GROMACS .gro file of C-alpha atoms in nm:
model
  403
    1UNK     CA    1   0.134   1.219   2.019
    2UNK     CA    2   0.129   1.578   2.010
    3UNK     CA    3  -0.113   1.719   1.801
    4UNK     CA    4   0.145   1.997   1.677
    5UNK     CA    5   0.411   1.738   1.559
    6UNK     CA    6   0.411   1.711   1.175
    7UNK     CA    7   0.612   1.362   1.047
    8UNK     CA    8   0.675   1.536   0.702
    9UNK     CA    9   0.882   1.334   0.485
   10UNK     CA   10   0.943   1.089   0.820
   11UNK     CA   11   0.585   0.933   0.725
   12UNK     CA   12   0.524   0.728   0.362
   13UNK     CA   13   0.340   0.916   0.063
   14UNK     CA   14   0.081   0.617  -0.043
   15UNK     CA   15  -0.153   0.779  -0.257
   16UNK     CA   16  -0.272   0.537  -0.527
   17UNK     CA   17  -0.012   0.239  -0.419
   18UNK     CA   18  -0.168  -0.122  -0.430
   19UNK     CA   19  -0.267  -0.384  -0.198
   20UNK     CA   20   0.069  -0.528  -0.107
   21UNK     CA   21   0.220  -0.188  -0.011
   22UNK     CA   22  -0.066  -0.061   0.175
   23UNK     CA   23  -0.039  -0.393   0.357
   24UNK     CA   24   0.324  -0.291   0.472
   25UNK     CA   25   0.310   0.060   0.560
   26UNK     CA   26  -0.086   0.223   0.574
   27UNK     CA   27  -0.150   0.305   0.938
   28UNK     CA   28   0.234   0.437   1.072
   29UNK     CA   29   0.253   0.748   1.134
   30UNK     CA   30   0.643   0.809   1.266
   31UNK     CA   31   0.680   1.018   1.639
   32UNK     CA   32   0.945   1.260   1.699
   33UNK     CA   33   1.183   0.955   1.748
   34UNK     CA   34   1.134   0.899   1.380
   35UNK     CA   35   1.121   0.481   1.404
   36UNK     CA   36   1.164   0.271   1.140
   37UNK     CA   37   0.914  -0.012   1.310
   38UNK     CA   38   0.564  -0.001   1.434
   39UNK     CA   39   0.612   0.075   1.784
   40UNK     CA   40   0.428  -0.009   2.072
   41UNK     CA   41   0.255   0.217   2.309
   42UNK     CA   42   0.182   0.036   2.657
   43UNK     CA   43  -0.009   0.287   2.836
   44UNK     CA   44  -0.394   0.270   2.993
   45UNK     CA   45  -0.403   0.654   3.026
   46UNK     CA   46  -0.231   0.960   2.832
   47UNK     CA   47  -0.122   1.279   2.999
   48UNK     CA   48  -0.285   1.619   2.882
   49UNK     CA   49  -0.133   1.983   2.921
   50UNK     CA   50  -0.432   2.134   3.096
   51UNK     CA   51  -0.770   2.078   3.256
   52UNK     CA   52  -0.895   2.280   2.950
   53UNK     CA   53  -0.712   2.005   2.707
   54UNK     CA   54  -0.848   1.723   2.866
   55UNK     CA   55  -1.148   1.827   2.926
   56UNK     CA   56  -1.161   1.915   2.522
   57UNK     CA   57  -1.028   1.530   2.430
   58UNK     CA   58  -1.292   1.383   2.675
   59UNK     CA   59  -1.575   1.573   2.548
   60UNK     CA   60  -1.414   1.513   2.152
   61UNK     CA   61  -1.396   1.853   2.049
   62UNK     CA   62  -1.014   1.856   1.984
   63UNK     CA   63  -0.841   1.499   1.844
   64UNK     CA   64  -0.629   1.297   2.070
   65UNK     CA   65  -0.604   1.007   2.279
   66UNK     CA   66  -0.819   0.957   2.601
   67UNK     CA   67  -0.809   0.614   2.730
   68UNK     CA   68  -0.664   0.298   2.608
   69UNK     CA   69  -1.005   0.152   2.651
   70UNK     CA   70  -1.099   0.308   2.306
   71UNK     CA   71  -0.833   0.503   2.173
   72UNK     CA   72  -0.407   0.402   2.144
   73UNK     CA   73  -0.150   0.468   1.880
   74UNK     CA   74  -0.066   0.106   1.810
   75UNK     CA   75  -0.450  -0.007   1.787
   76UNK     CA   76  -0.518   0.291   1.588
   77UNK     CA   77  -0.239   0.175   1.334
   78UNK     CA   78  -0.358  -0.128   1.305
   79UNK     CA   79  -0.735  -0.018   1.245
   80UNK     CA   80  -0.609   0.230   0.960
   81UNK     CA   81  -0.395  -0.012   0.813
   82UNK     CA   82  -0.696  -0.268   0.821
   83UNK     CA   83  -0.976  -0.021   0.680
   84UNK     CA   84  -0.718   0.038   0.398
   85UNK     CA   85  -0.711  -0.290   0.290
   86UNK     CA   86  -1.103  -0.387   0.283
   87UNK     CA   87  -1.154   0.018   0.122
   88UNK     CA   88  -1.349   0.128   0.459
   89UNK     CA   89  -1.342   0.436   0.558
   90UNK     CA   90  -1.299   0.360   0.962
   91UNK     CA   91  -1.235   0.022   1.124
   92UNK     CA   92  -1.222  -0.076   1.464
   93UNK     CA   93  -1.039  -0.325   1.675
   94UNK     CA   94  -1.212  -0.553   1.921
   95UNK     CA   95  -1.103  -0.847   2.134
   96UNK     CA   96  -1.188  -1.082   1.933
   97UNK     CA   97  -1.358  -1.163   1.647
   98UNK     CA   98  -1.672  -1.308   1.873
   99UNK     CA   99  -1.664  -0.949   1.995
  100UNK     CA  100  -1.597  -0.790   1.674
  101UNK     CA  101  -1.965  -0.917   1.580
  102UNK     CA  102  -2.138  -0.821   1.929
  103UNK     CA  103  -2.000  -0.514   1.853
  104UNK     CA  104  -2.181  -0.461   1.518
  105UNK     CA  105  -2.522  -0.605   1.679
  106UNK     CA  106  -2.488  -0.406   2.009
  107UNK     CA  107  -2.430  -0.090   1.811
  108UNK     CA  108  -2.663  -0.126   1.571
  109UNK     CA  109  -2.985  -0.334   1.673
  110UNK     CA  110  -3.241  -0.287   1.923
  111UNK     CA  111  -3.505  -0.473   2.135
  112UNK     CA  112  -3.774  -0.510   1.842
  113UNK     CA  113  -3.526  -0.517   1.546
  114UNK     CA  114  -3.512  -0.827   1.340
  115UNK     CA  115  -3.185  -1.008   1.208
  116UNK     CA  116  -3.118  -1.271   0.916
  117UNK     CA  117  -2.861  -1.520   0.989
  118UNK     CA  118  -2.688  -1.759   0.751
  119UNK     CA  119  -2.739  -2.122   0.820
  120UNK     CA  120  -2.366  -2.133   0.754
  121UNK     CA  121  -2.186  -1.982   1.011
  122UNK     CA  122  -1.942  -2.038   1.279
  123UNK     CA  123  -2.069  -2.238   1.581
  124UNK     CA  124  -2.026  -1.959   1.842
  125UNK     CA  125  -2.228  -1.737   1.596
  126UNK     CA  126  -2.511  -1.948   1.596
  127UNK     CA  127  -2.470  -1.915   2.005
  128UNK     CA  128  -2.468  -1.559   2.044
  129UNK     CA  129  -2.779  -1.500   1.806
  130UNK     CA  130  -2.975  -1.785   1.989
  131UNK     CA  131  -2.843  -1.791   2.346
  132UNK     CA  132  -2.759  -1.372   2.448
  133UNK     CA  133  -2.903  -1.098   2.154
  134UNK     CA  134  -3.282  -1.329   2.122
  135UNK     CA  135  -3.287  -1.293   2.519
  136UNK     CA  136  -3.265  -0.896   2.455
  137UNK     CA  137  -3.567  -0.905   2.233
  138UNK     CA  138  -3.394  -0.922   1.911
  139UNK     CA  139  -3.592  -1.114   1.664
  140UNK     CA  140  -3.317  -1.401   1.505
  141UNK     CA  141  -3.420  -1.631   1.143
  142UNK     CA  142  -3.178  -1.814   0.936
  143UNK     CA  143  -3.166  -1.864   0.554
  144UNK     CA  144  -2.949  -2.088   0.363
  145UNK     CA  145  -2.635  -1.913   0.276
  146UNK     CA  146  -2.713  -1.921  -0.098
  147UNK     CA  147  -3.037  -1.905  -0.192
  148UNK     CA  148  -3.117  -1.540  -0.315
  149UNK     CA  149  -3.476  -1.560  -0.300
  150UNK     CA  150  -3.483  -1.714   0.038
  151UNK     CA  151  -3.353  -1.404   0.192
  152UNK     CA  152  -3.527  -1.165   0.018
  153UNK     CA  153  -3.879  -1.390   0.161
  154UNK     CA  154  -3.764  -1.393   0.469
  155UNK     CA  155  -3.696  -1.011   0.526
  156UNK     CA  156  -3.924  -0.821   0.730
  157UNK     CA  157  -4.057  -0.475   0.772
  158UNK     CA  158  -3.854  -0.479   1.101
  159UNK     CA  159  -3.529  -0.649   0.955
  160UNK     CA  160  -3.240  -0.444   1.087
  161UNK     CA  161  -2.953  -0.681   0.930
  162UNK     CA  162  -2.856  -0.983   0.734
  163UNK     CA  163  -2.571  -1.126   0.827
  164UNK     CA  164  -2.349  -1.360   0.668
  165UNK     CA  165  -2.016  -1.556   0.709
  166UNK     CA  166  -1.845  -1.582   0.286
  167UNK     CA  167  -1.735  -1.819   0.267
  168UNK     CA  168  -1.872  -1.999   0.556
  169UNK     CA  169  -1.695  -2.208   0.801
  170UNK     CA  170  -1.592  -2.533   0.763
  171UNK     CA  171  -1.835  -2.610   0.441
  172UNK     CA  172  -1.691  -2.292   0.207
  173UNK     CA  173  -2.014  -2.243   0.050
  174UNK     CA  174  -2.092  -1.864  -0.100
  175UNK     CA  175  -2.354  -1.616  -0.150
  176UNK     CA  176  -2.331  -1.380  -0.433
  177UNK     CA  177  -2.283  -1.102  -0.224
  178UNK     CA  178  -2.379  -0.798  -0.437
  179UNK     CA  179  -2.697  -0.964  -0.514
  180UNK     CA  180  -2.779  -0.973  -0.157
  181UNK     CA  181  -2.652  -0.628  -0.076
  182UNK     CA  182  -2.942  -0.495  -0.372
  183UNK     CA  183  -3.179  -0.715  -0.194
  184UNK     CA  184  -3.126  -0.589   0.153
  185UNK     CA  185  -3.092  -0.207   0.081
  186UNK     CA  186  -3.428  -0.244  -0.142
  187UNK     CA  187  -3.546  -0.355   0.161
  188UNK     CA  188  -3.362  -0.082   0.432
  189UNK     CA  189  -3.169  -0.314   0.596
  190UNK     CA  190  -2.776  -0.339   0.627
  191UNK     CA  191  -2.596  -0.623   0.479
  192UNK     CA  192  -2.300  -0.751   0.702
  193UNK     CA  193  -2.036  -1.014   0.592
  194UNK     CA  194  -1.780  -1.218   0.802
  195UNK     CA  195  -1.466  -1.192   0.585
  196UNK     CA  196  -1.234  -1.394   0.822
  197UNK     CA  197  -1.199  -1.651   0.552
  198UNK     CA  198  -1.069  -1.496   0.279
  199UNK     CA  199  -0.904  -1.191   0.436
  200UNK     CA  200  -0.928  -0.871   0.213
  201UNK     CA  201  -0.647  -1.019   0.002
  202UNK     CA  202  -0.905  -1.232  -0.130
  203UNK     CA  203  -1.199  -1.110  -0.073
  204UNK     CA  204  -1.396  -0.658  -0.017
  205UNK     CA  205  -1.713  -0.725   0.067
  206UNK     CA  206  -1.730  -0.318   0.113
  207UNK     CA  207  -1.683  -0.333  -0.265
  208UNK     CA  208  -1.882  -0.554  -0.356
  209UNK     CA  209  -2.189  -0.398  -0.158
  210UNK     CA  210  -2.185  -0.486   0.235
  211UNK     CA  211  -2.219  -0.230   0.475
  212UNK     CA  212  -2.003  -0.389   0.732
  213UNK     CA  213  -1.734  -0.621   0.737
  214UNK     CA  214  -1.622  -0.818   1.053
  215UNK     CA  215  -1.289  -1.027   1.085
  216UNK     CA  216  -1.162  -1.275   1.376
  217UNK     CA  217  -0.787  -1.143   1.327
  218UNK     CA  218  -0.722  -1.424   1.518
  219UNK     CA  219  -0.713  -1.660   1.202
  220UNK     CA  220  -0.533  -1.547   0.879
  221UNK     CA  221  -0.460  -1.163   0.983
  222UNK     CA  222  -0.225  -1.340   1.218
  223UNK     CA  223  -0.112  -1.607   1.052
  224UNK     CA  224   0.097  -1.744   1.323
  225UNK     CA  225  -0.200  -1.860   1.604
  226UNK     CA  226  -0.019  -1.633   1.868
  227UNK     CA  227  -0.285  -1.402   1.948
  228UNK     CA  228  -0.649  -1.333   1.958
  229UNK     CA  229  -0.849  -0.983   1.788
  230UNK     CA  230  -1.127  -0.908   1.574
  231UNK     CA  231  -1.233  -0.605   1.349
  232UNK     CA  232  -1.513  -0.442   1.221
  233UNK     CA  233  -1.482  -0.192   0.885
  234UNK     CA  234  -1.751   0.023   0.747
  235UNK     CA  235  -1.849   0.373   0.684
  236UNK     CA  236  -1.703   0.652   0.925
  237UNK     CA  237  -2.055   0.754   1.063
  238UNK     CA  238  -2.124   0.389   1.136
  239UNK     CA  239  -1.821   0.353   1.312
  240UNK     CA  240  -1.908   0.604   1.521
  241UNK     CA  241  -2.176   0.354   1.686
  242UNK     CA  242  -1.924   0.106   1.733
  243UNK     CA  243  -1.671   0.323   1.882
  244UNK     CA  244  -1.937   0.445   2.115
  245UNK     CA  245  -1.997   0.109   2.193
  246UNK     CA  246  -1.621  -0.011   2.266
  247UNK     CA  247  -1.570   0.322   2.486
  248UNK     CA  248  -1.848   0.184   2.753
  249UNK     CA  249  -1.834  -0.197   2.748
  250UNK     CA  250  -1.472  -0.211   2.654
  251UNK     CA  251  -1.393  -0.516   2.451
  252UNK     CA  252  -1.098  -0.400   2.344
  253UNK     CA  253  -0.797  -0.476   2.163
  254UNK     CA  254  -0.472  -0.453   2.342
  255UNK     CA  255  -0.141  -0.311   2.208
  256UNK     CA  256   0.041  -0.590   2.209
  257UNK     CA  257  -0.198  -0.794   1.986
  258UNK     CA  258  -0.237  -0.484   1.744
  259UNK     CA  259   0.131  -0.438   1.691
  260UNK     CA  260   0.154  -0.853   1.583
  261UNK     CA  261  -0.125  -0.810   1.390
  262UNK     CA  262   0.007  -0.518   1.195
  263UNK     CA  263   0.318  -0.768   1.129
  264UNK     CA  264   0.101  -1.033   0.997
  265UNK     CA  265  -0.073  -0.804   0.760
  266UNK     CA  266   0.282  -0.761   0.641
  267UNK     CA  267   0.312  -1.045   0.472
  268UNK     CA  268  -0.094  -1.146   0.427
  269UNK     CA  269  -0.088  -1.146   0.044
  270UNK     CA  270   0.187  -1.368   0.006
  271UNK     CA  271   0.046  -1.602   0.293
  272UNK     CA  272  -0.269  -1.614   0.115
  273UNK     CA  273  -0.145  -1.697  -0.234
  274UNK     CA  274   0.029  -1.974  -0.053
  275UNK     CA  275  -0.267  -2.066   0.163
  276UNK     CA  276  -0.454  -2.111  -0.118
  277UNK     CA  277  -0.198  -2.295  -0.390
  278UNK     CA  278  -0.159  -2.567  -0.107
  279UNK     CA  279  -0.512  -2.583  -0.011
  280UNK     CA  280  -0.600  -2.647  -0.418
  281UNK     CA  281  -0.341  -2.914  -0.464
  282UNK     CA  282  -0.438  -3.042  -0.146
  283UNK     CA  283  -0.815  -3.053  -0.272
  284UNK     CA  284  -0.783  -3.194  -0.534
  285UNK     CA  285  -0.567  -3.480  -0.424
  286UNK     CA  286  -0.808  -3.584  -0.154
  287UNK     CA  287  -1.094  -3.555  -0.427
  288UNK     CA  288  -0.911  -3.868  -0.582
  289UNK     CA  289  -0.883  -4.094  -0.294
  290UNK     CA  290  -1.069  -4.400  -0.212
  291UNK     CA  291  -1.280  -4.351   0.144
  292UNK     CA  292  -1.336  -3.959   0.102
  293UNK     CA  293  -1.702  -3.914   0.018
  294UNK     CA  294  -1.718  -3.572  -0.043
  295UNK     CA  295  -1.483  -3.293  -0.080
  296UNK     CA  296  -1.549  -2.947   0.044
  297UNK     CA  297  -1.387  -2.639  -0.143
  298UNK     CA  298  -1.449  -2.367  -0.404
  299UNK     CA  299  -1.157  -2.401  -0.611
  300UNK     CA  300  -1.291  -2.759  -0.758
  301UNK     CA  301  -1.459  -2.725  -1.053
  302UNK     CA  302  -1.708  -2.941  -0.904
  303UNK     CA  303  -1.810  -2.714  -0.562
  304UNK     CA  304  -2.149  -2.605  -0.693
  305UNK     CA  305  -2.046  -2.206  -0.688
  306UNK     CA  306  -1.692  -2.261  -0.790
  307UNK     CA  307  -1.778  -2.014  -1.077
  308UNK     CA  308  -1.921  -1.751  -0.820
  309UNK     CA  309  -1.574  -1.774  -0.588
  310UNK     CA  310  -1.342  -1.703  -0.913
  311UNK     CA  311  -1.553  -1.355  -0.956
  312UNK     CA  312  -1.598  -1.231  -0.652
  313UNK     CA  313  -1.280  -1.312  -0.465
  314UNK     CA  314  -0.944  -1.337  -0.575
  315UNK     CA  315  -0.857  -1.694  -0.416
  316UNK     CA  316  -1.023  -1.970  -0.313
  317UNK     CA  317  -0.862  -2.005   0.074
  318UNK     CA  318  -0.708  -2.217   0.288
  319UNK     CA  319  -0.970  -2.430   0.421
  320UNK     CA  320  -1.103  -2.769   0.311
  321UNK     CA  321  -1.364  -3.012   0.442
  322UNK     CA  322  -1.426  -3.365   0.350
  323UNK     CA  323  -1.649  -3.643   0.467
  324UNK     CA  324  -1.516  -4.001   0.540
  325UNK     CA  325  -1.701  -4.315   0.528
  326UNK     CA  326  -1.765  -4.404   0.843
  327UNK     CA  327  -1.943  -4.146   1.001
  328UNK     CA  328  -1.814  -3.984   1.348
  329UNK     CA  329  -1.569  -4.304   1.476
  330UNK     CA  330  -1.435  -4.296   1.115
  331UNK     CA  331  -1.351  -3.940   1.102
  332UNK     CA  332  -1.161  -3.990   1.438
  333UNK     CA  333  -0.944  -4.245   1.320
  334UNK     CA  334  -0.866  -4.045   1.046
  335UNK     CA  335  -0.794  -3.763   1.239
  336UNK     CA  336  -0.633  -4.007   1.524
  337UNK     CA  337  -0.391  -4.130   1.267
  338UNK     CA  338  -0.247  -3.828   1.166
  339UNK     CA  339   0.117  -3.780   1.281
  340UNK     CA  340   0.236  -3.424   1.128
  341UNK     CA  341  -0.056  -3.220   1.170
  342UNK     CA  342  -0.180  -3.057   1.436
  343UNK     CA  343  -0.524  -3.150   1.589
  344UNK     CA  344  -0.657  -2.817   1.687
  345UNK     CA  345  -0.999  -2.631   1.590
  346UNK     CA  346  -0.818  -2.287   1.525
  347UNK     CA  347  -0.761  -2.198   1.170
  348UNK     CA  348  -0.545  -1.935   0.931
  349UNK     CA  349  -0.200  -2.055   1.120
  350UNK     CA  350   0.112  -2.164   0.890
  351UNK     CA  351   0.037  -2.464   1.092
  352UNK     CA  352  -0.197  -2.732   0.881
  353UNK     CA  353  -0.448  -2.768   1.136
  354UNK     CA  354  -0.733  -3.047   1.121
  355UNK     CA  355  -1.099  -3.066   1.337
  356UNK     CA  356  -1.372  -3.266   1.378
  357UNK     CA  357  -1.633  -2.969   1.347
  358UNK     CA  358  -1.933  -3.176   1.477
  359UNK     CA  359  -1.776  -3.238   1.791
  360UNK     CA  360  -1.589  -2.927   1.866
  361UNK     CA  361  -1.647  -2.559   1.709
  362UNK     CA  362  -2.035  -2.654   1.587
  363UNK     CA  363  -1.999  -2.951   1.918
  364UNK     CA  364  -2.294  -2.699   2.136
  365UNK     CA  365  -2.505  -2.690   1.806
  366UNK     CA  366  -2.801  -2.888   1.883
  367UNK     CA  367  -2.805  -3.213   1.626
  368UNK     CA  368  -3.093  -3.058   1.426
  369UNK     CA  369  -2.915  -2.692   1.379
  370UNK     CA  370  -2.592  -2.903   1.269
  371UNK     CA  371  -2.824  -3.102   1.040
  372UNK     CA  372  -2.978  -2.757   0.918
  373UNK     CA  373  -2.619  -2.642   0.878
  374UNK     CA  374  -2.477  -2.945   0.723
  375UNK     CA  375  -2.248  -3.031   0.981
  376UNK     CA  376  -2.213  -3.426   0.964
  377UNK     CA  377  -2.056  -3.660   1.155
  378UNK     CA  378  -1.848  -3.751   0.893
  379UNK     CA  379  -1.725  -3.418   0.833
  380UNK     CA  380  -1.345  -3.303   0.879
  381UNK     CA  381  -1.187  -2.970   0.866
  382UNK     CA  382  -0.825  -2.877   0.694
  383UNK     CA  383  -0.733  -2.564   0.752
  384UNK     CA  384  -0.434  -2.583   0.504
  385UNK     CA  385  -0.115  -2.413   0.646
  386UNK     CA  386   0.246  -2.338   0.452
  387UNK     CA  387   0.414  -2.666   0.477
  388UNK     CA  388   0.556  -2.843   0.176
  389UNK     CA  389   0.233  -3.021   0.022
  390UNK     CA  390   0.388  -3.385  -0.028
  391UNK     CA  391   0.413  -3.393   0.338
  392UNK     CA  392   0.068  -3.281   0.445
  393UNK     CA  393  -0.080  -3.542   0.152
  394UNK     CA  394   0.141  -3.827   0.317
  395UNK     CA  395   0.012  -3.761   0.657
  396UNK     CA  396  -0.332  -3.743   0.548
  397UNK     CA  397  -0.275  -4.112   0.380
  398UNK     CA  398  -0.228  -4.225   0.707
  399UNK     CA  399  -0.578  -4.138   0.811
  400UNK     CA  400  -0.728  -4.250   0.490
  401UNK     CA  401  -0.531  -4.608   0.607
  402UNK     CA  402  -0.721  -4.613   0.931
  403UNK     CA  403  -1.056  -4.596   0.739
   0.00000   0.00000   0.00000
């Protein structure tokens, strides 16, 4: 866009509106055709005036856009909107979330540097710490998610980062996350927290403390499971790093994906509240049944930090885990038996999904770092969707009858 075009009245005045409305309009900013809708700029490369002007974009004296690699209308619409939402002052879009969080350890750890892991995290997590940033010289330990005093033991004079995924995936335990953010800044590291679970209609970590937050917009930001993103949100200067970062090695979000994500984060706070007043009923229901063992989620009064999830977020999600009797051949009946919902290991889709976590997002875990992060056999993962509840509970009977 030109940089002497001026929107005026074209472009929405949201100075102190809330969540919902940022949610629908932060981020647009209307071109001389003066659209209504987000629209969509397909282009790799942008045209300048002069050598003199491009010469001034590429070496960032003036503003402007360079190269889609780094820098496009429809992904920078979607960033704004995004670092609106979590209260950041800059986010940027990745690939994917998995990218989104070699982004934030690229940019901001180096050979020597020492990072705290959650047990709790995401399978692929676990992967990239062990498998790719250790074989760079990056010192990786893991502490269980909630235990405060663990992590502050554990840090070292070299500790660059703790990093965390709250709630964590598929187990929804917690960490009180301002307590941690005292304990790593007493300690000069940087406290980052995987948010893709509760979205920021739920959940700030910025708020609350963190330095960073990373998102796989691939779940819940989309809503739909049609395309794949991530995001990391922080403080300008910091982004700078990661911007730097996404300008050489280019994991980048396209166009395309931003402009559906910026539609899902239309309607993300009504998704949520519905996510979550499904996955409660839904919870509590399976807590009652005969051949469940153990149910996994915040919003029952008996998950051990059910008080901690009603005051720092403003939801308990969509995702709940349960052991079945019968270990691994019992939870695939179950699943097996299952007629309405879909058996797939993505999550945040108005699609009820269901996994076997063991075997498929945690399946290149070794068995003692799935022990370590209590991934059992007998585990299985709902990621509760928008369908009427009655029917999700009667499909789920069906595996509890194959028990």
């Amino acid at each position: 866009m030109s940089q002497d075009w001026d929107a005026g009245r074209l472009d929405s005045d949201l100075e102190g509106v809330a969540f919902d409305t940022l949610a629908v309009r932060a981020g647009q900013h209307r071109t001389p055709e003066a659209e209504h809708g987000d629209p969509m700029f397909f282009t790799s490369s942008y045209v300048f005036r002069t050598a003199a002007d491009a010469a001034a974009r590429f070496a960032g004296e003036v503003p402007g856009n360079v190269y889609s690699r780094y820098t496009n209308p429809t992904v920078r619409a979607f960033e704004e909107r995004l670092a609106a939402l979590e209260g950041a002052e800059q986010a940027v879009a990745t690939a994917t979330g998995m990218a989104a969080i070699m982004a934030v350890v690229m940019s901001f750890c180096s050979a020597g540097d020492h990072v705290l892991v959650s047990r709790s995290v995401f399978g692929s997590t676990i992967s990239l710490f062990e498998k790719y940033f250790k074989r760079f010289g990056v010192e990786v330990d893991y502490v269980p998610l909630a235990d405060l005093s663990g992590w502050d033991a554990a840090i070292k004079p070299n500790t660059k980062m703790l990093f965390v995924e709250s709630p964590s995936n598929p187990l929804a335990e917690l960490v009180d996350i301002a307590a941690l953010a005292e304990i790593a800044h007493a300690k000069g590291a940087m406290l980052v927290v995987d948010n893709c679970f509760c979205t920021p209609a739920l959940q700030q970590p910025l708020k609350l403390g963190a330095d960073v937050v990373v998102h796989s917009a691939t779940k819940f930001i989309d809503g739909q499971g049609r395309c794949m993103g991530g995001v990391v949100a922080g403080r300008g200067e910091q982004m700078k790093e990661v911007v730097g970062f996404l300008r050489t090695a280019g994991p980048t979000l396209s166009p395309f994906n931003a402009w559906i994500f910026l539609k899902g984060l239309e309607t993300l706070g009504l998704r949520m509240k519905a996510h979550c007043a499904n996955a409660q009923l839904l919870a509590e229901w399976l807590e009652q049944q005969d051949g469940i063992e153990k149910v996994h989620y915040a919003g029952l009064k008996s998950h051990p930090q059910h008080d901690l999830a009603a005051r720092q977020q403003r939801g308990f999600g969509a995702v709940v885990s349960f052991e079945v009797k019968g270990g691994k051949e019992g939870a695939w009946r179950f699943i097996d038996a299952t007629r309405l919902i879909s058996i797939t290991a993505n999550l945040g889709d108005s699609k009820t999904t269901i996994t076997h976590p063991s075997t498929t997002s945690h399946g290149r875990l070794t068995p003692q770092e799935r022990e370590a992060a209590g991934i059992r056999d007998s585990l299985i993962r709902v990621a509760v969707g928008l369908e009427d509840v009655a029917d999700l509970q009667a499909d789920l009977a069906r595996g509890l009858a194959a028990l």
